[in-house]
Amino acid sequence: MEYNVAKYPEGYEKVKNEELNFLPDDEDIRESFMTELLQWLIQW
Amino acid sequence: MNTEELRKERIQLFKDAIRMEKKPKRIPYFGNLWSWKIIDAGYKLSEALFDYEIMQKVLRHVFENYKIDVLYETGWRNPVQVTSILGNEEYIINDDANSINIKDQCFMEAEEYDELIKNPKKFLWEKVVPRKNKLLREENNSGHFRKFLQKYGEFGEFMGKSSKIMQEEYGLPEFADPMAAFDHWGNGYELLFNILRGIKGLSIDIRRDPEKVSAAIEALDETFVKPRFERGKKLPKGSNKEYCVDMNPVMLGHTILSPKQFEKFYWPHLKRISDFAESHDKLVYIFAEGESSRFYEFFQEFPKGHFAIHTEQDDIFELKKRVPNIAVAGGMKSTLLGKGTPQECVDYAKKLIDELGSDGGYIFSENKMISYEQDCKAENLKAVSEFVSQYYL
Amino acid sequence: MVDLKELTQAVGELDEEKVTGILKEFLKTDPNEEDVQKVVNACQQGMGIVGELFEKNEYFVGDLIYAGELLNGAIDLLKPVLGSANSEKVGKIVLGTVSGDLHDIGKNIFKSMAEAAGFEVYDLGVDQPASAFIEKVKEVKAEIVGMSGVLTLSIESMKNVVDELKENGMRDSVKVIIGGNPVNKDVCEFVGADDFTINAASGVKICQQWVK
C-alpha cells in the first residue's frame, strides 16, 4: 500500500516499523537510525 | 612495512601531532582534496558522481599518485545518486566548466521558529524534508522513499568498499569514526546557518529575535547532538586506535558572528565537545572555514593535546603562536599549488613544517578544500606530498 | 521634520525599531521631496557608520547583512513618497557574480552598501560570462567593474573578464575590484584587478576613493 511518508508521526512511524527490515527489531536502534536519517535528509 | 603497519603508523602520526607530547617522527599529510581529484583522474564530475566504480578509480588514482596520509573526502561529499532520487535539486553540476555548485539553502521561514522549537522532528520531517525533496511533496510517496532507502544503502556499501580499498590496499586510515564521530556540521547552530535559515536569514534573526534562535539551537541539539553524546559517553575512555581522531566538527557559520554572539550561539556546543574530550580523553579535529582570529580567546580554553584546528584563512603562524594549546592544520596555500612551481611549493611546505611542526602540533594540509582544476597543479601536489612524506625533523 | 542625526545614529546602531519609528513619524508629516531626500541621505550616512564599525572590528558579516536588510526596509517605507527624487550619483558600477559561480549573498551586501553610498549599481546577477560585463560597461559607461565569487574557480572567470576588457581596449577606462572568499593580494595580481576585498564595507570605501 502506498502512503504519505512525510507525515509525523504516522509516516515516520510506518517507515521506522515497516521499511527498515535490514535493522533488528529493536526500538532504540530503529529510532536512532531514523534520527540519523532525518538529519541526513535535511543536511544533504 | 605492509599496508596494515603503514595504516597504524599513519594513525599514530596524527595522534602524536595532536597530543604534542613528543617530537613527531614526521608531519602527517591530511589530503584536503575534493572534487579536484575527479578532474585530475581524467573524468567529468557527473561521470564519477553518478558511478561508484568510477569514483573508486578516482580514489585509487589519488592513492597511487600522491603520498598523503589521509584522504578526507572519499566520495561522500556530493551524494547525488541518493539525493536526486527524491527530486532534490541543490547540486548543480556543470561538466563543461568542471564545476559543482551547491545552492544557498533556506528551508524555513522566520515565522516558523515556534513550530521548530515545539517539535523539531515533526517540523523537519513534515515541512523541511519535503521542501528539499520535491518527490516527497506528492501524496503517495512511499514508493519514492523505498527507492531512496535502497540508494542510501548502496551509498553506504560504496563507502564501506572505498574504506576497505583505502585501508587494506593502500594503508591509509579512516580519518574519524563514522559511527561515533560528532557529525560533520550537524549541531543546531550550523543546521540553522546552512540549511534552515541560511546565512542571510540567520544574520537577521540573531538581531531581531536572539532568544528564539537560542531556543531553536537548543531544540535541535536536544534532537541530534544529545543522543550522540549519550552514545559517546558509553565508549571506552581514550582515543579510538582505529581512527586518527574521534570527533570532527566543521565550523562554517561562525563566520558571520561577533565574539559576543559566538559566546551565546556557538560556544556552548564547542564547550560541550571540549569538556567531553577532556573527560573521556578524545581527540578532536575542527575544520574552520573563513577567518577565526577573533575567537582565539575561546580556543585557548580547549584542553591541551586534544584539539587540532584546520584553518582555511587564518594566518596559521599567528594561530599557532596565540593558541599554543591546540595543534594547527592547513597552511599550504591553494593559490601557490594552483599557480606556483613545484620548487616554490616545496619551499613553502618546508617553511610550514619547520616553523609549525618542531614540537609536533602541526598537520600538513591544503588551506582550502581543493575543488576545481585551477586550485592545484598535479605536479605541485606530487612534489609537495613526496617532500612531506620524506622530510624528517 | 525628523531629527536627521538621530536617524543616522539609529541606522549606524542597527536599531531597526527606532529607524522604523522615526520613518513612520516622518511619513505622517506629508513630507516634500526635499525633506525625503534629506531623510534618505541620513539613512545612507548611517550605512557609512556601519561600514566604519565593520572596519574597526566592531561589526561582523552578520551585521552587514542585517544592515542591508534594515536599509532596504527603510527605503521600502519611503518608496510612496520617494517620487522621482533622484539624488546625484557618485559613479556607476557594473556588478556581478562571475561565470561558474552561483553565490550572491556577498554581492548583494556590496550592492546595497554601494547604493547607500550613492553609486548607481547595475547588477548582472550570478554566473555571468565576460561578455555580459563588457556589454554592460559599454552600455552604461561605468567607471567601475565589481566581480564577486565564492568558489576558487571564480578566480579564472574574473581573469577572463579582465582579459576581455583589455582585448576590447577598455581596461584603462575602468577600475576593477574583485571580492569574495577566495580573493587575496596574489589573486588580485593574477586576475589583473586594481584592488580586492573580502568584505563589502571596505569594497565600497575603495570605490569611493576611485571616484573622488
PDB file of N, CA and C in Angstrom, chain C residues 92-96 120-124 128-147 161-162 164-166 168-177:
ATOM      1  N   LYS C  92      29.142  54.905 -11.468  1.00  0.00           N
ATOM      2  CA  LYS C  92      28.403  53.734 -11.931  1.00  0.00           C
ATOM      3  C   LYS C  92      29.243  52.469 -11.780  1.00  0.00           C
ATOM      4  N   ILE C  93      28.618  51.457 -11.210  1.00  0.00           N
ATOM      5  CA  ILE C  93      29.321  50.181 -11.019  1.00  0.00           C
ATOM      6  C   ILE C  93      28.563  49.082 -11.746  1.00  0.00           C
ATOM      7  N   VAL C  94      29.267  48.336 -12.576  1.00  0.00           N
ATOM      8  CA  VAL C  94      28.675  47.110 -13.136  1.00  0.00           C
ATOM      9  C   VAL C  94      29.123  45.964 -12.234  1.00  0.00           C
ATOM     10  N   LEU C  95      28.144  45.249 -11.718  1.00  0.00           N
ATOM     11  CA  LEU C  95      28.431  44.258 -10.674  1.00  0.00           C
ATOM     12  C   LEU C  95      27.866  42.886 -11.069  1.00  0.00           C
ATOM     13  N   GLY C  96      28.592  41.837 -10.737  1.00  0.00           N
ATOM     14  CA  GLY C  96      28.038  40.513 -10.995  1.00  0.00           C
ATOM     15  C   GLY C  96      28.866  39.420 -10.359  1.00  0.00           C
ATOM     16  N   GLU C 120      25.377  54.222  -8.564  1.00  0.00           N
ATOM     17  CA  GLU C 120      24.353  53.575  -9.370  1.00  0.00           C
ATOM     18  C   GLU C 120      24.905  52.186  -9.711  1.00  0.00           C
ATOM     19  N   VAL C 121      24.216  51.157  -9.258  1.00  0.00           N
ATOM     20  CA  VAL C 121      24.754  49.807  -9.424  1.00  0.00           C
ATOM     21  C   VAL C 121      23.939  49.026 -10.444  1.00  0.00           C
ATOM     22  N   TYR C 122      24.622  48.514 -11.455  1.00  0.00           N
ATOM     23  CA  TYR C 122      23.972  47.650 -12.445  1.00  0.00           C
ATOM     24  C   TYR C 122      24.322  46.207 -12.120  1.00  0.00           C
ATOM     25  N   ASP C 123      23.349  45.518 -11.551  1.00  0.00           N
ATOM     26  CA  ASP C 123      23.607  44.160 -11.055  1.00  0.00           C
ATOM     27  C   ASP C 123      23.255  43.140 -12.136  1.00  0.00           C
ATOM     28  N   LEU C 124      24.271  42.430 -12.617  1.00  0.00           N
ATOM     29  CA  LEU C 124      24.040  41.465 -13.700  1.00  0.00           C
ATOM     30  C   LEU C 124      23.467  40.146 -13.194  1.00  0.00           C
ATOM     31  N   GLN C 128      27.747  34.999 -14.541  1.00  0.00           N
ATOM     32  CA  GLN C 128      27.761  35.875 -15.706  1.00  0.00           C
ATOM     33  C   GLN C 128      29.054  35.759 -16.514  1.00  0.00           C
ATOM     34  N   PRO C 129      28.940  35.528 -17.799  1.00  0.00           N
ATOM     35  CA  PRO C 129      30.146  35.428 -18.645  1.00  0.00           C
ATOM     36  C   PRO C 129      30.795  36.799 -18.836  1.00  0.00           C
ATOM     37  N   ALA C 130      32.033  36.770 -19.290  1.00  0.00           N
ATOM     38  CA  ALA C 130      32.777  38.018 -19.505  1.00  0.00           C
ATOM     39  C   ALA C 130      32.000  38.960 -20.419  1.00  0.00           C
ATOM     40  N   SER C 131      31.380  38.411 -21.458  1.00  0.00           N
ATOM     41  CA  SER C 131      30.693  39.256 -22.436  1.00  0.00           C
ATOM     42  C   SER C 131      29.610  40.105 -21.786  1.00  0.00           C
ATOM     43  N   ALA C 132      28.944  39.562 -20.761  1.00  0.00           N
ATOM     44  CA  ALA C 132      27.881  40.321 -20.101  1.00  0.00           C
ATOM     45  C   ALA C 132      28.446  41.548 -19.402  1.00  0.00           C
ATOM     46  N   PHE C 133      29.615  41.389 -18.789  1.00  0.00           N
ATOM     47  CA  PHE C 133      30.261  42.533 -18.132  1.00  0.00           C
ATOM     48  C   PHE C 133      30.640  43.592 -19.178  1.00  0.00           C
ATOM     49  N   ILE C 134      31.273  43.114 -20.257  1.00  0.00           N
ATOM     50  CA  ILE C 134      31.761  44.033 -21.297  1.00  0.00           C
ATOM     51  C   ILE C 134      30.603  44.847 -21.874  1.00  0.00           C
ATOM     52  N   GLU C 135      29.533  44.135 -22.233  1.00  0.00           N
ATOM     53  CA  GLU C 135      28.405  44.824 -22.864  1.00  0.00           C
ATOM     54  C   GLU C 135      27.807  45.886 -21.947  1.00  0.00           C
ATOM     55  N   LYS C 136      27.664  45.500 -20.675  1.00  0.00           N
ATOM     56  CA  LYS C 136      27.037  46.437 -19.742  1.00  0.00           C
ATOM     57  C   LYS C 136      27.919  47.663 -19.509  1.00  0.00           C
ATOM     58  N   VAL C 137      29.206  47.426 -19.395  1.00  0.00           N
ATOM     59  CA  VAL C 137      30.124  48.560 -19.179  1.00  0.00           C
ATOM     60  C   VAL C 137      30.031  49.529 -20.352  1.00  0.00           C
ATOM     61  N   LYS C 138      30.008  48.967 -21.569  1.00  0.00           N
ATOM     62  CA  LYS C 138      29.882  49.801 -22.776  1.00  0.00           C
ATOM     63  C   LYS C 138      28.575  50.578 -22.743  1.00  0.00           C
ATOM     64  N   GLU C 139      27.509  49.852 -22.431  1.00  0.00           N
ATOM     65  CA  GLU C 139      26.170  50.439 -22.489  1.00  0.00           C
ATOM     66  C   GLU C 139      26.008  51.613 -21.519  1.00  0.00           C
ATOM     67  N   VAL C 140      26.448  51.418 -20.282  1.00  0.00           N
ATOM     68  CA  VAL C 140      26.170  52.457 -19.274  1.00  0.00           C
ATOM     69  C   VAL C 140      27.373  53.347 -18.996  1.00  0.00           C
ATOM     70  N   LYS C 141      28.475  53.046 -19.663  1.00  0.00           N
ATOM     71  CA  LYS C 141      29.716  53.800 -19.454  1.00  0.00           C
ATOM     72  C   LYS C 141      30.102  53.820 -17.976  1.00  0.00           C
ATOM     73  N   ALA C 142      30.230  52.647 -17.431  1.00  0.00           N
ATOM     74  CA  ALA C 142      30.539  52.524 -15.999  1.00  0.00           C
ATOM     75  C   ALA C 142      31.995  52.878 -15.725  1.00  0.00           C
ATOM     76  N   GLU C 143      32.230  53.391 -14.549  1.00  0.00           N
ATOM     77  CA  GLU C 143      33.610  53.692 -14.131  1.00  0.00           C
ATOM     78  C   GLU C 143      34.253  52.496 -13.427  1.00  0.00           C
ATOM     79  N   ILE C 144      33.386  51.631 -12.865  1.00  0.00           N
ATOM     80  CA  ILE C 144      33.906  50.549 -12.032  1.00  0.00           C
ATOM     81  C   ILE C 144      33.256  49.213 -12.407  1.00  0.00           C
ATOM     82  N   VAL C 145      34.080  48.162 -12.413  1.00  0.00           N
ATOM     83  CA  VAL C 145      33.554  46.807 -12.573  1.00  0.00           C
ATOM     84  C   VAL C 145      33.792  46.054 -11.273  1.00  0.00           C
ATOM     85  N   GLY C 146      32.729  45.514 -10.696  1.00  0.00           N
ATOM     86  CA  GLY C 146      32.856  44.731  -9.469  1.00  0.00           C
ATOM     87  C   GLY C 146      32.523  43.281  -9.757  1.00  0.00           C
ATOM     88  N   MET C 147      33.473  42.406  -9.454  1.00  0.00           N
ATOM     89  CA  MET C 147      33.226  40.983  -9.698  1.00  0.00           C
ATOM     90  C   MET C 147      33.274  40.228  -8.377  1.00  0.00           C
ATOM     91  N   VAL C 161      37.375  38.107 -17.497  1.00  0.00           N
ATOM     92  CA  VAL C 161      36.709  39.394 -17.677  1.00  0.00           C
ATOM     93  C   VAL C 161      37.752  40.486 -17.895  1.00  0.00           C
ATOM     94  N   VAL C 162      38.797  40.469 -17.056  1.00  0.00           N
ATOM     95  CA  VAL C 162      39.841  41.493 -17.207  1.00  0.00           C
ATOM     96  C   VAL C 162      40.524  41.362 -18.571  1.00  0.00           C
ATOM     97  N   GLU C 164      39.247  40.212 -21.296  1.00  0.00           N
ATOM     98  CA  GLU C 164      38.314  40.701 -22.322  1.00  0.00           C
ATOM     99  C   GLU C 164      38.253  42.229 -22.328  1.00  0.00           C
ATOM    100  N   LEU C 165      38.322  42.803 -21.133  1.00  0.00           N
ATOM    101  CA  LEU C 165      38.347  44.265 -21.067  1.00  0.00           C
ATOM    102  C   LEU C 165      39.560  44.798 -21.829  1.00  0.00           C
ATOM    103  N   LYS C 166      40.687  44.127 -21.638  1.00  0.00           N
ATOM    104  CA  LYS C 166      41.918  44.543 -22.335  1.00  0.00           C
ATOM    105  C   LYS C 166      41.742  44.404 -23.837  1.00  0.00           C
ATOM    106  N   ASN C 168      39.208  44.477 -25.574  1.00  0.00           N
ATOM    107  CA  ASN C 168      38.285  45.463 -26.126  1.00  0.00           C
ATOM    108  C   ASN C 168      38.770  46.895 -25.934  1.00  0.00           C
ATOM    109  N   GLY C 169      40.002  47.002 -25.469  1.00  0.00           N
ATOM    110  CA  GLY C 169      40.567  48.342 -25.290  1.00  0.00           C
ATOM    111  C   GLY C 169      39.891  49.152 -24.194  1.00  0.00           C
ATOM    112  N   MET C 170      39.273  48.473 -23.249  1.00  0.00           N
ATOM    113  CA  MET C 170      38.507  49.191 -22.225  1.00  0.00           C
ATOM    114  C   MET C 170      39.169  49.174 -20.857  1.00  0.00           C
ATOM    115  N   ARG C 171      40.270  48.459 -20.752  1.00  0.00           N
ATOM    116  CA  ARG C 171      40.841  48.238 -19.426  1.00  0.00           C
ATOM    117  C   ARG C 171      41.225  49.548 -18.726  1.00  0.00           C
ATOM    118  N   ASP C 172      41.757  50.489 -19.511  1.00  0.00           N
ATOM    119  CA  ASP C 172      42.247  51.722 -18.891  1.00  0.00           C
ATOM    120  C   ASP C 172      41.138  52.697 -18.512  1.00  0.00           C
ATOM    121  N   SER C 173      39.949  52.446 -19.026  1.00  0.00           N
ATOM    122  CA  SER C 173      38.869  53.392 -18.713  1.00  0.00           C
ATOM    123  C   SER C 173      38.000  52.930 -17.545  1.00  0.00           C
ATOM    124  N   VAL C 174      38.298  51.759 -17.000  1.00  0.00           N
ATOM    125  CA  VAL C 174      37.547  51.308 -15.817  1.00  0.00           C
ATOM    126  C   VAL C 174      38.486  50.862 -14.700  1.00  0.00           C
ATOM    127  N   LYS C 175      37.981  50.960 -13.472  1.00  0.00           N
ATOM    128  CA  LYS C 175      38.667  50.361 -12.331  1.00  0.00           C
ATOM    129  C   LYS C 175      37.992  49.019 -12.064  1.00  0.00           C
ATOM    130  N   VAL C 176      38.797  48.040 -11.686  1.00  0.00           N
ATOM    131  CA  VAL C 176      38.242  46.713 -11.448  1.00  0.00           C
ATOM    132  C   VAL C 176      38.484  46.297 -10.003  1.00  0.00           C
ATOM    133  N   ILE C 177      37.407  45.923  -9.335  1.00  0.00           N
ATOM    134  CA  ILE C 177      37.551  45.405  -7.975  1.00  0.00           C
ATOM    135  C   ILE C 177      36.965  43.999  -7.918  1.00  0.00           C
TER     136      ILE C 177
END
